[in-house]
């Protein structure tokens, strides 16, 4: 069996070692142009040439949850594209989003600024009923985030394509449920995949529907958000601010206004990292299952885009 590794911005050696340990007899190598075609590909944002050279693939394993970069390519028909199925990501995402929500709700930025000036000053406690959190996307990550927020007694509202029932989460679905979902939300968390339907979904028209004093947390993809619309709505006072982990261009360019906006917190696409050991174990288990002719979880539907 041959496994080819083709992952942009990823240190290859530990992945190769992990995959070789899982399949001692296999030929596991970093792809180079013209190399022999592989049976399985382990990829992150590979070039089209890599895909074009693979003539006998039995499976493509994406080392992240989001497959938007991969689905932009011409992929061989019938070959399963498999995303990472949690592999330690959902707990990180729950931590990140709960932190951002609580930091905003409890005004910790304000307390930190006061403390820097040696100022001992109380703020009036706020009611969590005034801070309903809307989670767009109730998949592997969004469901875990919704459940985690509900544990802190925030009112949690969720939105997905198909109807769902999640304890502690008031669920809306489809286009028909979108405006009611937005109107019920004050803090908006984006955990949608990037598809033609969700591109630019956080724009003036949708963000203006959030409750006054709304707050945006984008942990999905930068292209879900229209940057200028967010800034205009914060500057107009309709939105209180945002925590952003993902951007249209990454790294975020030095001159981008998000860096310096006083109400925007920026982190470098780090809310849920790929954890190498868990991911190798998951991918190796699925390669073994495919070799046995068994079905695996986490197979992407290219028509749906996630
Ligand atoms: P997932 O399991 O595929 O879940 C996607 C959710 O979005 C599902 O609930 C789906 O609805 C919903 N959805 C898709 N299209 C929709 C539409 N047009 N309208 C309404 N709902 C729609 O994805 P995931 O694993 O939770 O990950 C979500 C995204 O997070 C990834 O695609 C990736 O871009 C991003 N991500 C970011 C980081 C980071 O570090 N910042 C890390 C990992 C992932 P159904 O349930 O009805 O299908
Ligand atoms: C990270 O952004 C991922 O999609 O896993």
CSV table of C-alpha atoms and ligand atoms in Angstrom, one decimal:
chain,number,residue,atom,x,y,z
A,1,UNK,CA,0.0,0.0,0.0
A,2,UNK,CA,1.2,3.5,-0.8
A,3,UNK,CA,0.2,6.6,1.2
A,4,UNK,CA,1.1,10.0,-0.1
A,5,UNK,CA,1.3,13.0,2.2
A,6,UNK,CA,0.6,16.4,0.6
A,7,UNK,CA,-0.2,19.0,3.3
A,8,UNK,CA,0.6,22.7,2.9
A,9,UNK,CA,2.1,24.4,6.0
A,10,UNK,CA,2.5,21.2,7.9
A,11,UNK,CA,5.6,19.6,9.3
A,12,UNK,CA,5.6,16.2,7.5
A,13,UNK,CA,8.1,14.1,9.4
A,14,UNK,CA,5.9,13.3,12.5
A,15,UNK,CA,3.0,12.5,10.3
A,16,UNK,CA,5.1,10.1,8.2
A,17,UNK,CA,6.4,8.4,11.3
A,18,UNK,CA,2.9,8.0,12.7
A,19,UNK,CA,1.5,6.6,9.5
A,20,UNK,CA,4.5,4.3,9.1
A,21,UNK,CA,4.0,3.0,12.6
A,22,UNK,CA,0.4,2.3,11.8
A,23,UNK,CA,1.2,0.5,8.5
A,24,UNK,CA,4.7,-1.0,8.9
A,25,UNK,CA,4.7,-2.5,5.4
A,26,UNK,CA,3.4,0.5,3.6
A,27,UNK,CA,5.3,3.0,1.4
A,28,UNK,CA,4.5,6.4,3.2
A,29,UNK,CA,6.1,9.4,1.6
A,30,UNK,CA,5.8,13.2,1.0
A,31,UNK,CA,4.4,13.8,-2.5
A,32,UNK,CA,6.8,15.1,-5.1
A,33,UNK,CA,5.7,15.8,-8.7
A,34,UNK,CA,5.9,12.7,-10.8
A,35,UNK,CA,6.0,10.3,-7.9
A,36,UNK,CA,4.3,6.9,-8.2
A,37,UNK,CA,0.5,7.2,-7.6
A,38,UNK,CA,-0.8,6.4,-4.1
A,39,UNK,CA,-3.6,4.3,-2.8
A,40,UNK,CA,-4.5,6.8,-0.1
A,41,UNK,CA,-3.8,10.6,0.1
A,42,UNK,CA,-3.4,12.5,3.3
A,43,UNK,CA,-3.9,16.2,2.4
A,44,UNK,CA,-4.4,19.8,3.4
A,45,UNK,CA,-5.0,22.3,0.5
A,46,UNK,CA,-3.0,20.2,-2.0
A,47,UNK,CA,-2.3,21.5,-5.5
A,48,UNK,CA,-4.4,20.3,-8.5
A,49,UNK,CA,-1.3,18.6,-9.9
A,50,UNK,CA,-1.2,16.3,-6.9
A,51,UNK,CA,-4.8,15.2,-7.5
A,52,UNK,CA,-4.3,14.9,-11.2
A,53,UNK,CA,-1.3,12.5,-10.7
A,54,UNK,CA,-3.3,10.1,-8.5
A,55,UNK,CA,-4.7,7.5,-10.8
A,56,UNK,CA,-5.5,4.7,-8.3
A,57,UNK,CA,-6.8,6.5,-5.2
A,58,UNK,CA,-9.1,4.6,-2.8
A,59,UNK,CA,-9.5,7.5,-0.3
A,60,UNK,CA,-8.5,11.1,0.3
A,61,UNK,CA,-8.1,12.1,4.0
A,62,UNK,CA,-8.3,15.8,4.8
A,63,UNK,CA,-6.3,16.7,8.0
A,64,UNK,CA,-8.9,19.2,9.1
A,65,UNK,CA,-12.7,19.5,9.5
A,66,UNK,CA,-13.3,22.0,6.7
A,67,UNK,CA,-13.0,20.7,3.1
A,68,UNK,CA,-13.6,24.0,1.3
A,69,UNK,CA,-10.0,24.2,-0.1
A,70,UNK,CA,-10.1,20.6,-1.2
A,71,UNK,CA,-13.5,20.8,-2.9
A,72,UNK,CA,-12.3,23.7,-5.1
A,73,UNK,CA,-10.2,21.1,-6.9
A,74,UNK,CA,-11.3,18.7,-9.7
A,75,UNK,CA,-11.4,15.5,-7.6
A,76,UNK,CA,-11.6,11.9,-9.0
A,77,UNK,CA,-15.2,10.8,-9.1
A,78,UNK,CA,-16.2,8.1,-6.7
A,79,UNK,CA,-13.2,8.4,-4.4
A,80,UNK,CA,-14.3,9.1,-0.8
A,81,UNK,CA,-13.1,12.4,0.6
A,82,UNK,CA,-12.9,12.0,4.4
A,83,UNK,CA,-12.8,14.9,6.8
A,84,UNK,CA,-11.4,14.8,10.3
A,85,UNK,CA,-14.3,13.7,12.5
A,86,UNK,CA,-13.7,15.7,15.7
A,87,UNK,CA,-10.3,14.1,16.6
A,88,UNK,CA,-10.0,16.4,19.6
A,89,UNK,CA,-11.3,19.5,17.9
A,90,UNK,CA,-14.8,19.9,19.4
A,91,UNK,CA,-13.5,20.3,23.0
A,92,UNK,CA,-11.1,23.0,21.8
A,93,UNK,CA,-13.9,24.8,19.9
A,94,UNK,CA,-16.1,24.6,23.0
A,95,UNK,CA,-13.4,26.1,25.1
A,96,UNK,CA,-12.7,28.9,22.7
A,97,UNK,CA,-16.3,29.9,22.1
A,98,UNK,CA,-17.3,29.7,25.8
A,99,UNK,CA,-14.2,31.8,26.6
A,100,UNK,CA,-15.2,34.4,24.0
A,101,UNK,CA,-18.8,34.5,25.1
A,102,UNK,CA,-18.0,34.7,28.8
A,103,UNK,CA,-15.2,37.3,28.3
A,104,UNK,CA,-17.7,39.5,26.5
A,105,UNK,CA,-20.7,38.8,28.8
A,106,UNK,CA,-18.7,39.4,32.0
A,107,UNK,CA,-16.9,42.4,30.6
A,108,UNK,CA,-13.4,41.0,31.4
A,109,UNK,CA,-11.8,43.3,28.9
A,110,UNK,CA,-13.1,46.3,30.8
A,111,UNK,CA,-12.0,44.9,34.1
A,112,UNK,CA,-8.5,44.2,32.6
A,113,UNK,CA,-8.3,47.8,31.4
A,114,UNK,CA,-9.4,49.1,34.9
A,115,UNK,CA,-6.8,46.9,36.6
A,116,UNK,CA,-4.0,48.3,34.4
A,117,UNK,CA,-4.9,51.7,35.8
A,118,UNK,CA,-5.1,50.4,39.4
A,119,UNK,CA,-8.8,51.1,39.3
A,120,UNK,CA,-11.2,49.0,41.6
A,121,UNK,CA,-14.6,49.5,40.1
A,122,UNK,CA,-17.6,47.2,39.9
A,123,UNK,CA,-19.9,46.9,36.9
A,124,UNK,CA,-23.5,46.2,37.2
A,125,UNK,CA,-24.1,42.4,36.8
A,126,UNK,CA,-25.7,41.5,33.5
A,127,UNK,CA,-28.4,39.0,33.0
A,128,UNK,CA,-27.7,35.9,30.8
A,129,UNK,CA,-31.2,36.0,29.6
A,130,UNK,CA,-30.2,39.2,27.8
A,131,UNK,CA,-27.4,37.4,26.0
A,132,UNK,CA,-28.9,34.6,24.0
A,133,UNK,CA,-26.3,32.9,21.9
A,134,UNK,CA,-27.1,31.7,18.4
A,135,UNK,CA,-24.9,29.0,16.9
A,136,UNK,CA,-25.0,28.7,13.1
A,137,UNK,CA,-24.1,25.2,12.2
A,138,UNK,CA,-24.9,22.3,14.5
A,139,UNK,CA,-22.5,19.7,13.2
A,140,UNK,CA,-19.6,18.0,15.0
A,141,UNK,CA,-18.3,21.3,16.4
A,142,UNK,CA,-21.5,23.4,16.6
A,143,UNK,CA,-23.5,20.8,18.6
A,144,UNK,CA,-20.6,20.5,21.1
A,145,UNK,CA,-20.4,24.3,21.4
A,146,UNK,CA,-24.2,24.6,21.9
A,147,UNK,CA,-24.2,22.0,24.6
A,148,UNK,CA,-21.2,23.6,26.4
A,149,UNK,CA,-22.8,27.1,26.3
A,150,UNK,CA,-26.1,25.6,27.7
A,151,UNK,CA,-24.1,24.3,30.7
A,152,UNK,CA,-23.4,27.9,31.6
A,153,UNK,CA,-27.1,28.6,31.5
A,154,UNK,CA,-27.0,30.9,28.4
A,155,UNK,CA,-30.1,30.7,26.3
A,156,UNK,CA,-28.8,28.8,23.2
A,157,UNK,CA,-30.4,28.9,19.8
A,158,UNK,CA,-29.1,26.8,16.9
A,159,UNK,CA,-29.5,26.8,13.1
A,160,UNK,CA,-28.7,24.1,10.7
A,161,UNK,CA,-29.8,22.9,7.3
A,162,UNK,CA,-31.8,19.9,8.5
A,163,UNK,CA,-34.0,20.0,11.6
A,164,UNK,CA,-32.4,18.9,14.9
A,165,UNK,CA,-33.3,18.3,18.5
A,166,UNK,CA,-30.5,19.1,21.0
A,167,UNK,CA,-31.0,19.3,24.7
A,168,UNK,CA,-30.7,22.9,25.9
A,169,UNK,CA,-30.7,24.3,22.4
A,170,UNK,CA,-33.7,25.8,20.7
A,171,UNK,CA,-33.2,24.6,17.1
A,172,UNK,CA,-34.2,26.4,13.9
A,173,UNK,CA,-33.5,25.0,10.4
A,174,UNK,CA,-33.4,25.9,6.8
A,175,UNK,CA,-33.9,29.2,5.0
A,176,UNK,CA,-37.4,29.4,6.6
A,177,UNK,CA,-36.0,29.5,10.1
A,178,UNK,CA,-33.0,31.8,9.5
A,179,UNK,CA,-34.6,35.2,10.2
A,180,UNK,CA,-36.3,33.9,13.4
A,181,UNK,CA,-33.0,32.4,14.5
A,182,UNK,CA,-31.1,35.7,13.9
A,183,UNK,CA,-33.8,37.8,15.6
A,184,UNK,CA,-33.6,35.5,18.7
A,185,UNK,CA,-29.8,35.8,18.9
A,186,UNK,CA,-27.6,38.5,20.5
A,187,UNK,CA,-24.3,36.7,20.3
A,188,UNK,CA,-23.8,35.0,16.9
A,189,UNK,CA,-21.3,32.1,16.6
A,190,UNK,CA,-20.5,30.9,13.0
A,191,UNK,CA,-19.6,27.2,12.8
A,192,UNK,CA,-20.9,26.6,9.2
A,193,UNK,CA,-18.8,25.0,6.5
A,194,UNK,CA,-17.9,27.3,3.7
A,195,UNK,CA,-20.2,26.5,0.7
A,196,UNK,CA,-21.8,28.6,-2.0
A,197,UNK,CA,-24.9,28.9,0.3
A,198,UNK,CA,-22.9,30.1,3.3
A,199,UNK,CA,-20.3,32.4,1.6
A,200,UNK,CA,-20.8,36.0,2.9
A,201,UNK,CA,-23.6,34.9,5.1
A,202,UNK,CA,-22.7,37.4,7.8
A,203,UNK,CA,-23.4,40.6,5.9
A,204,UNK,CA,-25.2,43.9,6.7
A,205,UNK,CA,-28.6,42.3,5.9
A,206,UNK,CA,-28.2,39.4,8.4
A,207,UNK,CA,-26.0,41.0,11.1
A,208,UNK,CA,-28.5,43.9,11.3
A,209,UNK,CA,-31.2,41.4,12.4
A,210,UNK,CA,-29.3,40.4,15.6
A,211,UNK,CA,-30.5,42.0,18.8
A,212,UNK,CA,-29.1,45.4,19.6
A,213,UNK,CA,-25.7,45.1,21.2
A,214,UNK,CA,-25.0,42.0,19.2
A,215,UNK,CA,-21.6,40.3,19.2
A,216,UNK,CA,-20.0,38.1,16.5
A,217,UNK,CA,-17.8,35.1,17.0
A,218,UNK,CA,-16.4,33.7,13.7
A,219,UNK,CA,-14.5,30.5,14.1
A,220,UNK,CA,-15.5,28.9,10.7
A,221,UNK,CA,-14.0,30.6,7.6
A,222,UNK,CA,-13.2,34.3,6.9
A,223,UNK,CA,-15.3,34.3,3.8
A,224,UNK,CA,-18.5,33.8,5.8
A,225,UNK,CA,-18.1,37.4,7.0
A,226,UNK,CA,-18.2,40.7,5.0
A,227,UNK,CA,-15.5,42.6,6.9
A,228,UNK,CA,-16.7,46.1,6.0
A,229,UNK,CA,-20.3,45.3,7.1
A,230,UNK,CA,-19.1,44.1,10.5
A,231,UNK,CA,-17.0,47.2,11.1
A,232,UNK,CA,-19.8,49.5,9.9
A,233,UNK,CA,-22.3,47.8,12.3
A,234,UNK,CA,-19.9,48.0,15.2
A,235,UNK,CA,-19.1,51.7,14.5
A,236,UNK,CA,-22.8,52.5,14.2
A,237,UNK,CA,-23.4,51.0,17.7
A,238,UNK,CA,-25.7,48.2,16.6
A,239,UNK,CA,-23.1,45.6,17.3
A,240,UNK,CA,-20.8,45.6,20.4
A,241,UNK,CA,-17.9,43.9,18.9
A,242,UNK,CA,-16.5,40.6,17.6
A,243,UNK,CA,-14.0,37.8,18.3
A,244,UNK,CA,-12.5,36.6,15.0
A,245,UNK,CA,-10.3,33.5,14.5
A,246,UNK,CA,-10.5,33.2,10.7
A,247,UNK,CA,-10.0,35.7,7.9
A,248,UNK,CA,-10.4,36.0,4.1
A,249,UNK,CA,-6.6,36.3,3.8
A,250,UNK,CA,-4.5,34.4,6.3
A,251,UNK,CA,-2.2,35.5,7.9
A,252,UNK,CA,-4.4,38.6,8.4
A,253,UNK,CA,-2.6,41.4,6.5
A,254,UNK,CA,-0.8,43.9,8.8
A,255,UNK,CA,-2.8,46.9,7.5
A,256,UNK,CA,-6.2,45.2,8.0
A,257,UNK,CA,-8.5,47.3,10.3
A,258,UNK,CA,-9.5,44.3,12.4
A,259,UNK,CA,-6.0,44.4,14.0
A,260,UNK,CA,-6.6,47.8,15.6
A,261,UNK,CA,-10.3,48.1,16.1
A,262,UNK,CA,-10.9,48.5,19.8
A,263,UNK,CA,-13.9,46.2,19.9
A,264,UNK,CA,-12.5,43.4,17.8
A,265,UNK,CA,-10.3,40.5,19.2
A,266,UNK,CA,-8.2,38.7,16.6
A,267,UNK,CA,-6.6,35.2,17.1
A,268,UNK,CA,-4.6,33.4,14.4
A,269,UNK,CA,-6.9,30.6,13.2
A,270,UNK,CA,-6.3,28.6,16.4
A,271,UNK,CA,-9.7,27.9,17.9
A,272,UNK,CA,-9.6,24.2,17.1
A,273,UNK,CA,-6.2,22.8,16.0
A,274,UNK,CA,-5.6,19.5,14.3
A,275,UNK,CA,-4.1,17.3,17.0
A,276,UNK,CA,-1.6,15.1,15.3
A,277,UNK,CA,-1.7,11.9,17.3
A,278,UNK,CA,-5.5,11.7,17.5
A,279,UNK,CA,-5.8,12.5,13.8
A,280,UNK,CA,-3.2,9.9,12.7
A,281,UNK,CA,-5.0,7.3,14.8
A,282,UNK,CA,-8.4,8.3,13.2
A,283,UNK,CA,-7.0,8.3,9.7
A,284,UNK,CA,-5.1,5.0,10.1
A,285,UNK,CA,-8.3,3.4,11.5
A,286,UNK,CA,-10.3,4.5,8.5
A,287,UNK,CA,-7.7,3.4,6.0
A,288,UNK,CA,-7.7,0.0,7.6
A,289,UNK,CA,-11.5,-0.1,7.5
A,290,UNK,CA,-11.5,0.9,3.8
A,291,UNK,CA,-8.9,-1.8,3.1
A,292,UNK,CA,-11.4,-4.3,4.7
A,293,UNK,CA,-14.1,-3.0,2.4
A,294,UNK,CA,-16.0,-1.3,5.3
A,295,UNK,CA,-17.7,2.0,5.3
A,296,UNK,CA,-16.2,4.9,7.3
A,297,UNK,CA,-17.7,8.0,9.1
A,298,UNK,CA,-16.9,11.5,8.0
A,299,UNK,CA,-17.2,11.1,4.3
A,300,UNK,CA,-17.9,14.4,2.6
A,301,UNK,CA,-20.8,14.9,0.1
A,302,UNK,CA,-19.2,16.9,-2.7
A,303,UNK,CA,-22.7,18.0,-3.9
A,304,UNK,CA,-23.6,19.4,-0.5
A,305,UNK,CA,-20.1,20.9,-0.1
A,306,UNK,CA,-19.4,19.5,3.4
B,1,LIG,P1,-20.1,19.7,10.1
B,1,LIG,O1,-20.0,18.6,11.1
B,1,LIG,O2,-20.0,19.4,8.6
B,1,LIG,O3,-21.4,20.6,10.4
B,1,LIG,C1,-21.8,21.6,9.6
B,1,LIG,C2,-23.1,22.2,10.1
B,1,LIG,O4,-23.5,23.3,9.3
B,1,LIG,C3,-24.3,21.2,10.0
B,1,LIG,O5,-25.1,21.3,11.2
B,1,LIG,C4,-25.0,21.6,8.8
B,1,LIG,O6,-26.4,21.3,8.8
B,1,LIG,C5,-24.8,23.1,8.9
B,1,LIG,N1,-25.0,23.7,7.5
B,1,LIG,C6,-24.3,23.5,6.4
B,1,LIG,N2,-24.8,24.3,5.4
B,1,LIG,C7,-25.8,24.9,5.9
B,1,LIG,C8,-26.7,25.9,5.3
B,1,LIG,N3,-26.7,26.2,4.1
B,1,LIG,N4,-27.7,26.4,6.2
B,1,LIG,C9,-27.8,26.0,7.4
B,1,LIG,N5,-26.9,25.1,8.0
B,1,LIG,C10,-26.0,24.6,7.3
B,1,LIG,O7,-18.9,20.7,10.3
B,1,LIG,P2,-18.0,20.9,11.7
B,1,LIG,O8,-17.0,19.8,11.8
B,1,LIG,O9,-18.9,21.2,12.8
B,1,LIG,O10,-17.1,22.2,11.2
B,1,LIG,C11,-17.7,23.4,10.8
B,1,LIG,C12,-16.6,24.3,10.2
B,1,LIG,O11,-15.8,24.8,11.2
B,1,LIG,C13,-15.7,23.6,9.2
B,1,LIG,O12,-16.3,23.4,7.9
B,1,LIG,C14,-14.5,24.5,9.2
B,1,LIG,O13,-14.6,25.5,8.1
B,1,LIG,C15,-14.6,25.2,10.5
B,1,LIG,N6,-13.4,24.9,11.4
B,1,LIG,C16,-12.7,25.9,11.9
B,1,LIG,C17,-11.6,25.6,12.7
B,1,LIG,C18,-10.8,26.7,13.3
B,1,LIG,O14,-9.7,26.4,13.9
B,1,LIG,N7,-11.1,27.9,13.2
B,1,LIG,C19,-11.4,24.3,13.1
B,1,LIG,C20,-12.2,23.3,12.6
B,1,LIG,C21,-13.2,23.6,11.7
B,1,LIG,P3,-26.9,19.8,8.8
B,1,LIG,O15,-26.5,19.2,10.2
B,1,LIG,O16,-28.4,19.9,8.6
B,1,LIG,O17,-26.2,19.1,7.7
B,2,LIG,C1,-9.5,24.1,10.4
B,2,LIG,O1,-9.8,25.2,10.1
B,2,LIG,C2,-10.2,22.9,10.0
B,2,LIG,O2,-11.1,23.0,9.1
B,2,LIG,O3,-9.9,21.9,10.5
